[in-house]
XYZ file of C-alpha atoms in Angstrom:
609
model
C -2.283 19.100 9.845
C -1.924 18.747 5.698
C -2.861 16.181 3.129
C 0.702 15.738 1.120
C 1.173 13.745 -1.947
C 3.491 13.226 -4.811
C 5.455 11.251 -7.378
C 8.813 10.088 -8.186
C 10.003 9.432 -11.727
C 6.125 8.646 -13.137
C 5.343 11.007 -16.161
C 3.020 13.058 -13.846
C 1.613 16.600 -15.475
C 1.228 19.573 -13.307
C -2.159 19.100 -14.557
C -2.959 15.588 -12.737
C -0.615 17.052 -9.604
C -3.512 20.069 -9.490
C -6.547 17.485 -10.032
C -5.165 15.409 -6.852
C -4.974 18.662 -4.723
C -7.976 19.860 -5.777
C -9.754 15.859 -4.809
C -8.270 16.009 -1.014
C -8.631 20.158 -0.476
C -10.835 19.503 2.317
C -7.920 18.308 5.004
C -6.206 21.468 3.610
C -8.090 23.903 2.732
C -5.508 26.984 3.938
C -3.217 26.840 1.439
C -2.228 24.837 -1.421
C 1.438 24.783 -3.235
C 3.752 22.037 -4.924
C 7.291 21.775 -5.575
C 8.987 20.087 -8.624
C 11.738 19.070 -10.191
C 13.254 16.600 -12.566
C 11.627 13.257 -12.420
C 9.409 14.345 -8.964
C 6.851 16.597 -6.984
C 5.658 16.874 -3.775
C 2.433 18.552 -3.153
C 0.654 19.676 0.132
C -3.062 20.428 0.879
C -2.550 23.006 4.256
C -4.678 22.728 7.169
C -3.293 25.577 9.363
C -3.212 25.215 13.498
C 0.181 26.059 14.703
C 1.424 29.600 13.309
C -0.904 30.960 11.096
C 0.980 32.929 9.428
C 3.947 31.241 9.154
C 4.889 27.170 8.218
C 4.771 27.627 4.512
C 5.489 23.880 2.492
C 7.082 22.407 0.934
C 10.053 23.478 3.580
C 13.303 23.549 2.274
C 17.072 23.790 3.056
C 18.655 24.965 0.163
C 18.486 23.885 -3.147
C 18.871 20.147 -2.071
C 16.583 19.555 0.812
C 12.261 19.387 0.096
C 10.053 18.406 2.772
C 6.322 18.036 2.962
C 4.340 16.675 6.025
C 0.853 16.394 7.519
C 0.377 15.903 11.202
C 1.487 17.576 14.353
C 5.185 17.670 15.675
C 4.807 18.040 19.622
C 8.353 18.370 20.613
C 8.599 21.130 17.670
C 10.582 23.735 20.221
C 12.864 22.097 21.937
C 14.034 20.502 18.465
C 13.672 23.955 17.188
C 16.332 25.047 19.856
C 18.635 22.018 19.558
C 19.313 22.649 15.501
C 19.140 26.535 16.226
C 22.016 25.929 18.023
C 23.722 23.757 16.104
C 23.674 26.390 13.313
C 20.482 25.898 11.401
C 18.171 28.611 10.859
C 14.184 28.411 10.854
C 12.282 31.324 10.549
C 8.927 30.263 12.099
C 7.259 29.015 14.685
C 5.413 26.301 13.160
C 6.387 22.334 14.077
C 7.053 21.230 10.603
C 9.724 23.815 9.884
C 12.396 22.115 11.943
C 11.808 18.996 9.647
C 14.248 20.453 6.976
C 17.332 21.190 8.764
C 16.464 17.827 11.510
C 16.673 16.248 8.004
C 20.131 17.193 7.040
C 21.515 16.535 11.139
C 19.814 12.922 11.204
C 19.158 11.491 7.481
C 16.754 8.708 7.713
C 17.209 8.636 11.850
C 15.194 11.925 11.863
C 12.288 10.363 12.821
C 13.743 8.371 16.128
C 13.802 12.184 17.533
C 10.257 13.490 16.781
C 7.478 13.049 19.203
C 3.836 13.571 17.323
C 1.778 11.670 14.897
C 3.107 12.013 11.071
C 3.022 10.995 7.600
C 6.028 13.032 5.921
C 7.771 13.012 2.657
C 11.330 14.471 1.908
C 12.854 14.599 -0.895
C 16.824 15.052 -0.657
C 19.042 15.624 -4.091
C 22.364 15.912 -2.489
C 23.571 12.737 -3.829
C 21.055 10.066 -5.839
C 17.664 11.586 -6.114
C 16.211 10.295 -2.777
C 12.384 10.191 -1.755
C 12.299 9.541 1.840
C 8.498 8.419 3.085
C 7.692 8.324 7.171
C 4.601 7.213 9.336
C 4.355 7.132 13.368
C 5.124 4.659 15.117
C 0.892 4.223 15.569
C -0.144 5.210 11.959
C -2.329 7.989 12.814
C -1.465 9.561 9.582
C -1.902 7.308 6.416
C -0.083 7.158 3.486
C -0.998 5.752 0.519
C 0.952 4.590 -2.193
C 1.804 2.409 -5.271
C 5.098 1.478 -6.372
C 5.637 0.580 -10.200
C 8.732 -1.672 -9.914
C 9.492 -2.444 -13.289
C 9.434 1.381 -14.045
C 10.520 2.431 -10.712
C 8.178 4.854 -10.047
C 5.792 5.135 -7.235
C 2.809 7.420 -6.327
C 1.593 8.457 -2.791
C -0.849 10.874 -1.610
C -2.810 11.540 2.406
C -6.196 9.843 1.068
C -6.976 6.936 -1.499
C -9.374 9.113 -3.789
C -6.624 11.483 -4.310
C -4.181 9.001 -5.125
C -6.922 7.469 -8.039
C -6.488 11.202 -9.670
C -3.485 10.315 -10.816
C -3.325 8.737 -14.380
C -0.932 6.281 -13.987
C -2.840 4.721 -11.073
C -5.766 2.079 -11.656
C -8.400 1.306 -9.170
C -8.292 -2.504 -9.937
C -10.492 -4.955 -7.229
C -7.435 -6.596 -5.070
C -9.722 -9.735 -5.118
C -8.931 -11.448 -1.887
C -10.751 -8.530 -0.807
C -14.093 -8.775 -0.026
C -13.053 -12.385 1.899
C -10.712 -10.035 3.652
C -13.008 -7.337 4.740
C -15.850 -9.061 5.843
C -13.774 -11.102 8.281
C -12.036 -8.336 9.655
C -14.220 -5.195 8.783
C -11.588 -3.143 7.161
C -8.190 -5.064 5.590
C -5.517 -5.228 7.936
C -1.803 -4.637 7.595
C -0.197 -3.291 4.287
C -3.204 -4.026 1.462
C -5.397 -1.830 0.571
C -9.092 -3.575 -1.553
C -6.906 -2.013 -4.992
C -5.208 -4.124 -6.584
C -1.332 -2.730 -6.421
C -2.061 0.152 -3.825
C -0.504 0.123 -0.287
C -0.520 1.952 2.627
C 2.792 2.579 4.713
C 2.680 0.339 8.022
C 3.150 2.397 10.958
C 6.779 2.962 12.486
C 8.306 3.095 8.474
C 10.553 4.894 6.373
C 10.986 3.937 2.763
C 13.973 4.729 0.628
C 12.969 5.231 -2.913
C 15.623 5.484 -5.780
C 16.288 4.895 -9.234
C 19.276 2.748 -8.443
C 17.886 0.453 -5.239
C 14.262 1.047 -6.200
C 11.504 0.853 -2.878
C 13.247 -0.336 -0.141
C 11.205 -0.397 3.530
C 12.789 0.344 7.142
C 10.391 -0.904 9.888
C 11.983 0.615 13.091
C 12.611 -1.131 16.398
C 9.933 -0.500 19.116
C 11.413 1.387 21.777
C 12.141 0.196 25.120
C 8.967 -0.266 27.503
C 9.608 1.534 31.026
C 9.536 -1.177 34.220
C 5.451 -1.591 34.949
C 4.224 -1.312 38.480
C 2.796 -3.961 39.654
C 0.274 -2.628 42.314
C -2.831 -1.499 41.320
C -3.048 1.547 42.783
C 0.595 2.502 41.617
C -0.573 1.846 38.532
C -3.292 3.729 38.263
C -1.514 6.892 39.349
C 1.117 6.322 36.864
C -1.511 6.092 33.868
C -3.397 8.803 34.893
C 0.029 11.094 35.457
C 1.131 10.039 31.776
C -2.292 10.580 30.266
C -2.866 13.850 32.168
C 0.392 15.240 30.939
C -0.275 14.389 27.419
C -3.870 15.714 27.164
C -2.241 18.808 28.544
C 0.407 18.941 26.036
C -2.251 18.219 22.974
C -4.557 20.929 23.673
C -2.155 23.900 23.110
C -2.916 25.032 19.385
C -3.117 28.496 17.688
C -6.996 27.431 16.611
C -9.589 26.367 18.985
C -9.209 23.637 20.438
C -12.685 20.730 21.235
C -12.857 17.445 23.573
C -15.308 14.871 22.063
C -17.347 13.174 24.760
C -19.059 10.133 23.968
C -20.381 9.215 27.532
C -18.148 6.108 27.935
C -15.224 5.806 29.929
C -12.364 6.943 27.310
C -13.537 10.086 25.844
C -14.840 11.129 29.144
C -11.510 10.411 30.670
C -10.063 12.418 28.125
C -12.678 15.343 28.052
C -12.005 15.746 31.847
C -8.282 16.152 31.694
C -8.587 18.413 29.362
C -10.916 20.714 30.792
C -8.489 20.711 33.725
C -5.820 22.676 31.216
C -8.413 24.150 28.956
C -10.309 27.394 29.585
C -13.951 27.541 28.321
C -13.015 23.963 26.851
C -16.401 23.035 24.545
C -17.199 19.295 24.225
C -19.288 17.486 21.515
C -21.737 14.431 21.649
C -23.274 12.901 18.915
C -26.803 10.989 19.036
C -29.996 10.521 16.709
C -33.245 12.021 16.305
C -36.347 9.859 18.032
C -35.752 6.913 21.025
C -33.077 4.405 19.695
C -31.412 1.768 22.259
C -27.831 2.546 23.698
C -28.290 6.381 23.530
C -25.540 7.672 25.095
C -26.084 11.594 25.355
C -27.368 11.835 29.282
C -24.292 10.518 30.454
C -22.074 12.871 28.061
C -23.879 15.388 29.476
C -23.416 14.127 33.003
C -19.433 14.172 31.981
C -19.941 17.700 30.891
C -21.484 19.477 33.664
C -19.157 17.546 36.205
C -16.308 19.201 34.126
C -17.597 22.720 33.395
C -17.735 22.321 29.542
C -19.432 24.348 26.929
C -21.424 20.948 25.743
C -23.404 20.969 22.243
C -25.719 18.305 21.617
C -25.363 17.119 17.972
C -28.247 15.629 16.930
C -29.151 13.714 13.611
C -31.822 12.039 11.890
C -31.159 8.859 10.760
C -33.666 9.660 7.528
C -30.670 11.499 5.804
C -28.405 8.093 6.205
C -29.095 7.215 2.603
C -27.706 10.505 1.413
C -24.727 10.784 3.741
C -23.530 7.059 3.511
C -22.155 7.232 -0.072
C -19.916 10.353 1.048
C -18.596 8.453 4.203
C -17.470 5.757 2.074
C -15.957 7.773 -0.138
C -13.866 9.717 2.025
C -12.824 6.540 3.624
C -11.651 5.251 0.430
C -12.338 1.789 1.371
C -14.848 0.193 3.340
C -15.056 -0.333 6.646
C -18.037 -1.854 8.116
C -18.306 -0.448 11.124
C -21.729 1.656 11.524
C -19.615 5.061 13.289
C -18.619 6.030 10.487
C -21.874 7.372 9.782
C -21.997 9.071 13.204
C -18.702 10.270 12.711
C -18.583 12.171 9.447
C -21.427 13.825 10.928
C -20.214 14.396 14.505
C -17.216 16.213 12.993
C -18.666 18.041 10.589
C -20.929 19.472 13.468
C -17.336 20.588 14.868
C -16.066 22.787 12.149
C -19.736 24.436 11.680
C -19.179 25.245 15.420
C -15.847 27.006 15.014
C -13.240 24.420 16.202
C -10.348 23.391 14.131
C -9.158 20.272 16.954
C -10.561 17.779 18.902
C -9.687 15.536 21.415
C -10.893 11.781 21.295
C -10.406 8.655 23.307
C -9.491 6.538 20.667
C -6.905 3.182 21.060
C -8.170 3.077 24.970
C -9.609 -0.306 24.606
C -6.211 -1.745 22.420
C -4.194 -0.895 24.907
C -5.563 -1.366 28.145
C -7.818 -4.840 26.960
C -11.522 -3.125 26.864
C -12.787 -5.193 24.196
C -15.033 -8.245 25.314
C -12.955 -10.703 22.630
C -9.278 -9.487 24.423
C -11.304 -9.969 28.333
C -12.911 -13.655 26.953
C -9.125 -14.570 25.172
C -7.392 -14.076 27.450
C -9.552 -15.536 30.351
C -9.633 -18.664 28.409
C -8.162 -21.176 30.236
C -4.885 -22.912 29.180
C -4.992 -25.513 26.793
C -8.436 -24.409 25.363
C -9.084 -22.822 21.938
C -9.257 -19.112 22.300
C -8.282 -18.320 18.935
C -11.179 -19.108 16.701
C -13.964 -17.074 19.305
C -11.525 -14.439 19.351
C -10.831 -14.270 15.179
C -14.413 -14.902 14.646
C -15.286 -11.351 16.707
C -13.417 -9.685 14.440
C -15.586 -10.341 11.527
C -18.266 -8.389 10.533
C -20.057 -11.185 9.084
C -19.882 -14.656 10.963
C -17.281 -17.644 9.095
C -20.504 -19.772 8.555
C -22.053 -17.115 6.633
C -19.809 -15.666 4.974
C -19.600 -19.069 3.044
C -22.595 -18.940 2.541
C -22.868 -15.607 1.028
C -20.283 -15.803 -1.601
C -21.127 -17.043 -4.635
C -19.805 -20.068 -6.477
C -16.995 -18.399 -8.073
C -15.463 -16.561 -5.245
C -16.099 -18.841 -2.447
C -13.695 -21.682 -4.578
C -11.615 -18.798 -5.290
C -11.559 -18.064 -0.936
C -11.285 -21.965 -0.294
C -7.908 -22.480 -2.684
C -6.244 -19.439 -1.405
C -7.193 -19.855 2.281
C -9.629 -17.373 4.353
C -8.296 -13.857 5.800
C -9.761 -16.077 9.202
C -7.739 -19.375 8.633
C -4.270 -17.012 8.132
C -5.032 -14.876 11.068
C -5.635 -18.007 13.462
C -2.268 -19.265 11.889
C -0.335 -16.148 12.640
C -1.379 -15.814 16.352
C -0.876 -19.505 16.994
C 2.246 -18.998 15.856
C 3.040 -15.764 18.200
C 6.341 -16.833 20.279
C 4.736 -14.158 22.977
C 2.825 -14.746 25.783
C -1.195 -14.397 25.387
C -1.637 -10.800 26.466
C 1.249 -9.678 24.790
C -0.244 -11.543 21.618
C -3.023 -9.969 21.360
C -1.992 -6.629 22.322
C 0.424 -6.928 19.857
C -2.553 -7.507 16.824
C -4.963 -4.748 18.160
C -2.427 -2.371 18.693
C -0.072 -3.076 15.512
C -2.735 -4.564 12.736
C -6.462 -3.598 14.083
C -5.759 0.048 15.675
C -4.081 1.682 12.899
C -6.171 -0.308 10.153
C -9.931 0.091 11.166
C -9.539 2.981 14.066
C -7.265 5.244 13.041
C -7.231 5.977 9.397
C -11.342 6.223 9.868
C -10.589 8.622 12.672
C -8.229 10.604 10.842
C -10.664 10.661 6.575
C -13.907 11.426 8.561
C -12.087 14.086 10.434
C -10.313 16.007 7.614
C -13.479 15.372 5.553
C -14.595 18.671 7.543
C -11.496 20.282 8.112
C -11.015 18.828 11.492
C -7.594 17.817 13.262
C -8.095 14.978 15.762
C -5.484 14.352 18.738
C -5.218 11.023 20.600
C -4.322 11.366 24.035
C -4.148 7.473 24.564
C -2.026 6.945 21.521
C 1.174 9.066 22.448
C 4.082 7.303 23.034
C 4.811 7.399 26.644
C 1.098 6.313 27.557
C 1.287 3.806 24.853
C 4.455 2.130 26.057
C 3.705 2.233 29.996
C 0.266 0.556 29.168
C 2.406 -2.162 26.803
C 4.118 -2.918 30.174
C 1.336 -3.637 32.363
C 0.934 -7.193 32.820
C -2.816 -8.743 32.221
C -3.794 -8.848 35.862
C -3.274 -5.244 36.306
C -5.844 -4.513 32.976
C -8.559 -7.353 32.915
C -10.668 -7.716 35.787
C -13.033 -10.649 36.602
C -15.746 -8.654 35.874
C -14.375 -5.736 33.381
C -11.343 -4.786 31.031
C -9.715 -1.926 31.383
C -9.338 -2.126 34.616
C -6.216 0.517 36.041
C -7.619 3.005 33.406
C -10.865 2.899 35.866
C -9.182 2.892 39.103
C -7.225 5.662 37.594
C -10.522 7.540 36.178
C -12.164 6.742 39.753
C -13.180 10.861 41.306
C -12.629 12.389 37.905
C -15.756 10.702 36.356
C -19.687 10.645 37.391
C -20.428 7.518 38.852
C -22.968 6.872 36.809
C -20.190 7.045 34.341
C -17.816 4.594 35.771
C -20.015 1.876 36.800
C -22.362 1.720 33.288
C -21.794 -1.604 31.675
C -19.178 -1.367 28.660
C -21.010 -0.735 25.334
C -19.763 -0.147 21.775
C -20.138 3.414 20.560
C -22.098 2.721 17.475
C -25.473 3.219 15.654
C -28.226 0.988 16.887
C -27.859 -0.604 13.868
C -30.364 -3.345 14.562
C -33.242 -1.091 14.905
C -31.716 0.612 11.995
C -32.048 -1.801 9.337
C -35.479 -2.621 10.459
C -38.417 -2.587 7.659
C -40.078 0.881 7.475
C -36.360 2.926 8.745
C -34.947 4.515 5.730
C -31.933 2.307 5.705
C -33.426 -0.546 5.217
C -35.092 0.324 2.105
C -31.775 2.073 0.956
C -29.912 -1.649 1.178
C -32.316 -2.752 -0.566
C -32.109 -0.940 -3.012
C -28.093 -1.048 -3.033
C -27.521 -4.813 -2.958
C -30.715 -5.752 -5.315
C -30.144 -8.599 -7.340
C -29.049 -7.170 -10.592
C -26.599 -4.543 -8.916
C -25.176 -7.434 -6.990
C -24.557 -9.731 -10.289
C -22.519 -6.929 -11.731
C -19.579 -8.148 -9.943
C -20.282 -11.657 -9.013
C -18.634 -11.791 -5.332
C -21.797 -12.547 -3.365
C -25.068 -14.652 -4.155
C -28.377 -12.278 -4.338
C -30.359 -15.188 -3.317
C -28.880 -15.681 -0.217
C -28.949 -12.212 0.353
C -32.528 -11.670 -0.363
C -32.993 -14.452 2.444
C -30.740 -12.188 4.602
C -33.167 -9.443 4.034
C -35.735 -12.006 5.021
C -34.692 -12.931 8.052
C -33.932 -9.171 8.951
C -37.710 -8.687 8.059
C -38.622 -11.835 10.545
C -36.520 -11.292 13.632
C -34.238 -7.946 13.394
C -30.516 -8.976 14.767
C -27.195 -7.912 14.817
C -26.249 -10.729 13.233
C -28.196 -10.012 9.806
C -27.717 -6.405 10.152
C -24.496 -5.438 10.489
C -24.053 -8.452 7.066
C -26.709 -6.140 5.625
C -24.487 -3.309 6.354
C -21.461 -4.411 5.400
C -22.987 -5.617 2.178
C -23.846 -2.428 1.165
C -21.067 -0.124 2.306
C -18.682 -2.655 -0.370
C -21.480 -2.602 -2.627
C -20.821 0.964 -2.812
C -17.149 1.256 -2.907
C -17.763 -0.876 -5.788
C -20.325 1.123 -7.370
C -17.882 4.496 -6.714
C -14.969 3.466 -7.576
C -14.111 -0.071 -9.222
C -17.379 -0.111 -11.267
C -15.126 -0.135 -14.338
C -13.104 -2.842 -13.804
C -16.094 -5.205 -12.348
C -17.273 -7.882 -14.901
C -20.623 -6.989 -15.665
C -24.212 -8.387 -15.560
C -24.704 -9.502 -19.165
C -20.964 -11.332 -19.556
C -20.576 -14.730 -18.650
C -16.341 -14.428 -17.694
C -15.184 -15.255 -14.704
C -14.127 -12.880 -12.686
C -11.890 -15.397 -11.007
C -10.341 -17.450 -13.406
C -7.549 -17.034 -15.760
C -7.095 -14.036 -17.544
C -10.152 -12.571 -16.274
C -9.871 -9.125 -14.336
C -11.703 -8.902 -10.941
């Protein structure tokens, strides 16, 4: 697991290429070490877990062939023995060092032969100076990037701050995107909230050359294996598949954790893996003082059921303040989704205890329809409107007030262009699928890789922390595509074959605990008195929130009202959201933000947002 980045033809120093290590060292801080040539470099940030000692980037084959990559290839040795015997020579043990000579066998196809979760960059001088960029076919590794297409030259790096070291690379407000976050948390698909700065979709490769300039490959999902259709068969065949992945994913040459949340997922998870794992340790995360939906008894239920070493992280939500503007700058973008909080803590308790891995649960409820807006879609009956309840639980602030929020400027700017809301609608009434396979389509292709994994995957290697996904490898993925609805939404619960196949494994305290969202309490959070709320206050006071002119501070100072009056989720998790943008701002776009004292318009012509 690595942080990589890199240029091709920009006028790049070895200077800025050291400053953009040195801003992402923390998912690599084993090893550091570049590569260059005419018109390129390709840098990589190490974080060691598969031979030690050996897998050494960039990897190369010859003089022709440089390869830099952060993940984990899982199928490293029986690749390893394939190109070993087709003449190739690799020297270590390590599962990036077959990516080199698998390279030179496959070209661009390399990737429809690796099994593991990847962002990699080759670059191949053979013929035309080629840069070759690839993602997963989930997008648990992120890449960032932006491509200059009048100059032909393009950027990338692991993690957005990194990729803001480099000169030629502006961090510009994209300005559909506040509209854009607040309806769907995080901004789905390609966009990132810069102006000009993308992010690989998952299953890509890019070509870049001088001659044919960025060109993108989106590859074909593979074939889905015939579903069972009775419940029971089902539920051994999910629980075979996930058993033999969790197996596979906790072999490593560091140690090796299972985090165990107390719900269904992570427990699932924690107890296969305990099955393969000596001495496995497991890690729960919960808050100082009585807060509602604590979830550590039944994490510790999980853990004494499956023989773990279990630690008990515990934090107090009076240091929020201080760790929230490091969360949102390792995520590089906001995403309004309380965890994350939890998270960079949770992980960095992790590393301080010694572990390098961990197991999580995460993509569970995309794939298998946990979440109450898939269960409530698709139990909507035919003919009926079950897009607009459905889009509108995406948001983290409702349609109505969102409107109502904005200010003058932006909300004509939202209501000519058309709302992140109104285009998702269009796009699933549009689907040519059927329902289910709609909207497992969105949370698995748009949602998952957007607002899941790339949150999983920056609060993670804040602390030096590689995190597997059980649930997201491929054969678990594409059996649980198969499944028709019946077999995954109950009457009375979603996810249902992942229960029937968790069903002896699991406490039944465990198993029969009504669903709820692993989250902070938020609520009770943002309450007057609790240290967050006077922190949001402080972030989205009137004058700070004028600096930019997106949202109206009146109507926010009623928000804080009404927060004041009758604490909800409603008005805190706006509150939230508010301030976790109001803070990317402040971090990282404060430059380009009109300010207080100017009277331009940040949204008309020739004004920059």
């Amino acid at each position: 697991m690595c942080r990589i980045y890199g240029h091709f033809e920009a006028q790049v120093t070895a200077h800025e290429m050291r400053t953009v290590s040195a801003v992402q060292r923390h998912g690599g801080p084993d090893a550091q070490a570049q590569a260059a040539g005419r018109g390129w470099a390709l840098g990589i940030n190490r974080l060691a877990v598969m031979d030690l000692a050996g897998g050494r980037q960039p990897y190369r084959l010859g003089e022709h062939i440089t390869v830099v990559f952060n993940g984990e290839i899982y199928n490293h040795a029986e690749l390893r023995r394939r190109l070993v015997a087709r003449g190739h020579r690799i020297d270590d043990d390590c599962d990036g060092s077959v990516l080199p000579a698998l390279y030179a066998e496959y070209g661009a196809d390399f990737t429809d032969h690796l099994d593991g979760m990847y962002a990699i960059a080759v670059m191949d001088l053979r013929h035309e100076p080629t840069l070759v960029l690839a993602t997963d076919d989930v997008g648990m590794k992120p890449l960032y990037y932006q491509w200059d297409a009048y100059r032909r030259q393009l950027h990338f790096s692991s993690e957005l701050p990194a990729l803001l070291a480099f000169r030629g690379v502006r961090a510009a407000v994209w300005e559909p995107g506040l509209d854009e976050y607040l309806s769907t948390k995080t901004p789905f698909g390609e966009q990132t909230m810069f102006d000009g700065i993308q992010v690989l979709p998952p299953a890509t490769t890019a070509r870049v050359t001088r001659s044919g300039g960025l060109r993108m490959h989106r590859r074909a999902d593979p074939a889905r294996p015939e579903p069972d259709t009775a419940p029971a068969a089902a539920a051994d065949r999910v629980l075979a598949l996930l058993r033999e992945e969790t197996h596979r994913l906790i072999h490593a040459d560091v140690p090796v954790a299972a985090i165990t949340s107390g719900g269904l997922d992570s427990s699932l998870v924690s107890a296969l893996a305990a099955e393969a794992a000596e001495n496995l340790h497991s890690f729960n995360i919960a808050y100082t003082g009585r807060w509602p939906g604590d979830e550590r008894d039944f994490a510790r239920e999980v853990a004494e059921r499956n023989g773990t070493h279990h630690h008990q992280v515990e934090i107090d939500p009076e240091t929020f303040p201080a760790l929230l503007p490091d969360v949102v700058w390792h995520l590089g973008q906001p995403n309004a989704d309380p965890i994350t909080l939890s998270t960079h803590a949770l992980f960095g308790a992790v590393r301080d205890a010694g572990f390098t891995v961990a197991l999580t649960g995460d993509a569970a409820d995309e794939l298998f329809g946990g979440y109450d807006r898939i269960r409530k879609a698709a139990g909507t009956p035919d003919g009926e409107d079950w897009i607009t309840g459905y889009v509108d639980a995406l948001a983290a602030v409702p349609a109505a007030l969102r409107t109502e929020l904005y200010s003058a400027e932006y909300r004509h700017y939202v209501a000519a262009r058309g709302s992140a809301s109104e285009r998702i609608a269009g796009e699933l009434a549009a689907s040519e699928h059927g329902r289910m396979e709609t909207l497992t389509r969105f949370e698995v292709g748009r949602r998952l890789p957007a607002y899941h994994l790339r949150r999983v995957d920056h609060l993670s290697m804040s602390a030096s922390v590689e995190v597997r996904l059980p649930f997201c490898q491929p054969a678990v993925q594409r059996y649980a595509r198969s499944l028709p609805s019946s077999l995954k939404i109950a009457p009375d619960r979603g996810k249902d074959v992942l229960y029937r196949a968790a069903d002896g494994l699991l406490p039944e305290s465990v198993l029969n605990r009504p669903k709820q969202p692993f989250t902070l309490p938020i609520t009770a959070m943002i309450a007057p008195g609790a240290a967050l709320h006077g922190f949001a206050r402080d972030v989205l006071s009137p004058t700070a929130l004028r600096r930019y002119g997106l949202v109206e501070p009146a109507r926010v100072d009623r928000l804080f009202a009404e927060q004041t009056a009758r604490p909800s989720e409603r008005s805190a998790l706006a509150l939230w959201a508010l301030m976790v943008h109001q803070l990317w701002l402040d971090q990282f776009c404060a430059a380009s933000g009109p300010k207080a004292d100017e009277a331009a318009d940040p949204f008309g012509d020739g004004a920059a947002a």
